[in-house]
Amino acid sequence: MATGMIVKALSGFYYVQSEDGVFQCRGRGNFRKRQIKPLVGDQVEFEAENVTDGYILDVFERKNELVRPPIANVDQALLVFSALEPDFSPLLLDRFLVHIEANNLIPVIIISKVDLLDDSSLTRIEAFKKEYEEIGYTVLLTSTLHNNGIDKILPYLNGRVSVVAGQSGVGKSSLLNSLKPELNIETNEISSHLGRGKHTTRHVELLSIGDGLVADTPGFSSLDFIDLEADDLSNCFPEMEERAANCKFRGCTHTSEPKCAVKAAYDQGEISSTRMKHYLQFLDEIKSQKRRYD
């Protein structure tokens, strides 16, 4: 039997890449009964008489799995946010980062369209860049129009499976086209009326870019916190997680508990007021969701 990786899923077919090429396969007949659904990124065992007539026989154990987008065995997420059109949103970035941290992925923050900024706006974006780098995140400033900063992304792709995430209209498809022009992925200009771009990606597919694989996906269609417990939220803020062990009480939510190491760090200016504000906002949201579902 041959083994390979599912690199594309479309209309009930799975495209498996092995050392002998790419094979179009269907899932084994008993997969539905066994509640097995192959995902892009899965390592699988398959057999095929030719490149268009194959069957997936087994799906190997996954190291992780995302639901939206449906993909497995992901190493990192490229979080693409535009500096303008739409405006850069630290709140939305932190919301994405919580989801990425909760799924144990490595985030790489990419701020696009910096060519649109005037000097004062660029200074503001660079301040955000410094703030997030101090937390430990990688932040890259790019412009696909002038091809600035694009070459800095490639080393982060090598040997990894990456997903691209971000709100519509920030230039995700343009970024992939800049990284590999022959992809020629369809892009749509942002609507000035709606303030957002139109989704152009319809299915999940792993693209070979540099020495890595990048998922061109519809992105994270849901950014709620239904699957996250209130006690786990601070673990998705690295600057809080590293200090939480020094809190007096186990399960400290860093709100009103005495001798809280996170609050002490915030009071000393070691945790930004914006990040703390977003943490408290997300905490309230999680608690409200739990009350509704309970």
PDB file of N, CA and C in Angstrom, residues 13-16 22-26 48 50-55:
ATOM      1  N   PHE A  13     -13.960  14.243  -3.570  1.00  0.00           N
ATOM      2  CA  PHE A  13     -12.688  13.633  -3.942  1.00  0.00           C
ATOM      3  C   PHE A  13     -11.563  14.180  -3.066  1.00  0.00           C
ATOM      4  N   TYR A  14     -10.588  13.313  -2.800  1.00  0.00           N
ATOM      5  CA  TYR A  14      -9.396  13.687  -2.041  1.00  0.00           C
ATOM      6  C   TYR A  14      -8.183  13.486  -2.937  1.00  0.00           C
ATOM      7  N   TYR A  15      -7.356  14.501  -3.014  1.00  0.00           N
ATOM      8  CA  TYR A  15      -6.175  14.453  -3.867  1.00  0.00           C
ATOM      9  C   TYR A  15      -4.963  14.190  -2.981  1.00  0.00           C
ATOM     10  N   VAL A  16      -4.396  13.004  -3.147  1.00  0.00           N
ATOM     11  CA  VAL A  16      -3.326  12.532  -2.275  1.00  0.00           C
ATOM     12  C   VAL A  16      -1.987  12.665  -2.989  1.00  0.00           C
ATOM     13  N   VAL A  22       0.328  12.888  -7.680  1.00  0.00           N
ATOM     14  CA  VAL A  22      -0.931  13.207  -7.002  1.00  0.00           C
ATOM     15  C   VAL A  22      -2.016  12.286  -7.553  1.00  0.00           C
ATOM     16  N   PHE A  23      -2.761  11.647  -6.635  1.00  0.00           N
ATOM     17  CA  PHE A  23      -3.785  10.676  -7.010  1.00  0.00           C
ATOM     18  C   PHE A  23      -5.156  11.142  -6.515  1.00  0.00           C
ATOM     19  N   GLN A  24      -6.142  11.090  -7.403  1.00  0.00           N
ATOM     20  CA  GLN A  24      -7.514  11.419  -7.036  1.00  0.00           C
ATOM     21  C   GLN A  24      -8.153  10.195  -6.389  1.00  0.00           C
ATOM     22  N   CYS A  25      -8.636  10.364  -5.148  1.00  0.00           N
ATOM     23  CA  CYS A  25      -9.158   9.224  -4.396  1.00  0.00           C
ATOM     24  C   CYS A  25     -10.526   9.533  -3.799  1.00  0.00           C
ATOM     25  N   ARG A  26     -11.242   8.460  -3.498  1.00  0.00           N
ATOM     26  CA  ARG A  26     -12.438   8.540  -2.676  1.00  0.00           C
ATOM     27  C   ARG A  26     -12.137   7.905  -1.324  1.00  0.00           C
ATOM     28  N   ALA A  48      -4.295   2.896  -5.583  1.00  0.00           N
ATOM     29  CA  ALA A  48      -4.829   3.504  -6.806  1.00  0.00           C
ATOM     30  C   ALA A  48      -4.347   2.737  -8.025  1.00  0.00           C
ATOM     31  N   ASN A  50      -4.753   3.998 -11.049  1.00  0.00           N
ATOM     32  CA  ASN A  50      -4.205   5.071 -11.871  1.00  0.00           C
ATOM     33  C   ASN A  50      -4.412   6.390 -11.121  1.00  0.00           C
ATOM     34  N   VAL A  51      -4.007   7.513 -11.726  1.00  0.00           N
ATOM     35  CA  VAL A  51      -4.015   8.788 -11.004  1.00  0.00           C
ATOM     36  C   VAL A  51      -5.412   9.333 -10.759  1.00  0.00           C
ATOM     37  N   THR A  52      -6.445   8.768 -11.378  1.00  0.00           N
ATOM     38  CA  THR A  52      -7.810   9.274 -11.191  1.00  0.00           C
ATOM     39  C   THR A  52      -8.740   8.266 -10.522  1.00  0.00           C
ATOM     40  N   ASP A  53      -8.210   7.127 -10.102  1.00  0.00           N
ATOM     41  CA  ASP A  53      -9.078   6.075  -9.563  1.00  0.00           C
ATOM     42  C   ASP A  53      -8.417   5.416  -8.358  1.00  0.00           C
ATOM     43  N   GLY A  54      -8.517   6.104  -7.207  1.00  0.00           N
ATOM     44  CA  GLY A  54      -7.900   5.572  -6.004  1.00  0.00           C
ATOM     45  C   GLY A  54      -8.859   5.578  -4.823  1.00  0.00           C
ATOM     46  N   TYR A  55      -8.463   4.868  -3.764  1.00  0.00           N
ATOM     47  CA  TYR A  55      -9.260   4.810  -2.543  1.00  0.00           C
ATOM     48  C   TYR A  55      -8.349   4.995  -1.329  1.00  0.00           C
TER      49      TYR A  55
END
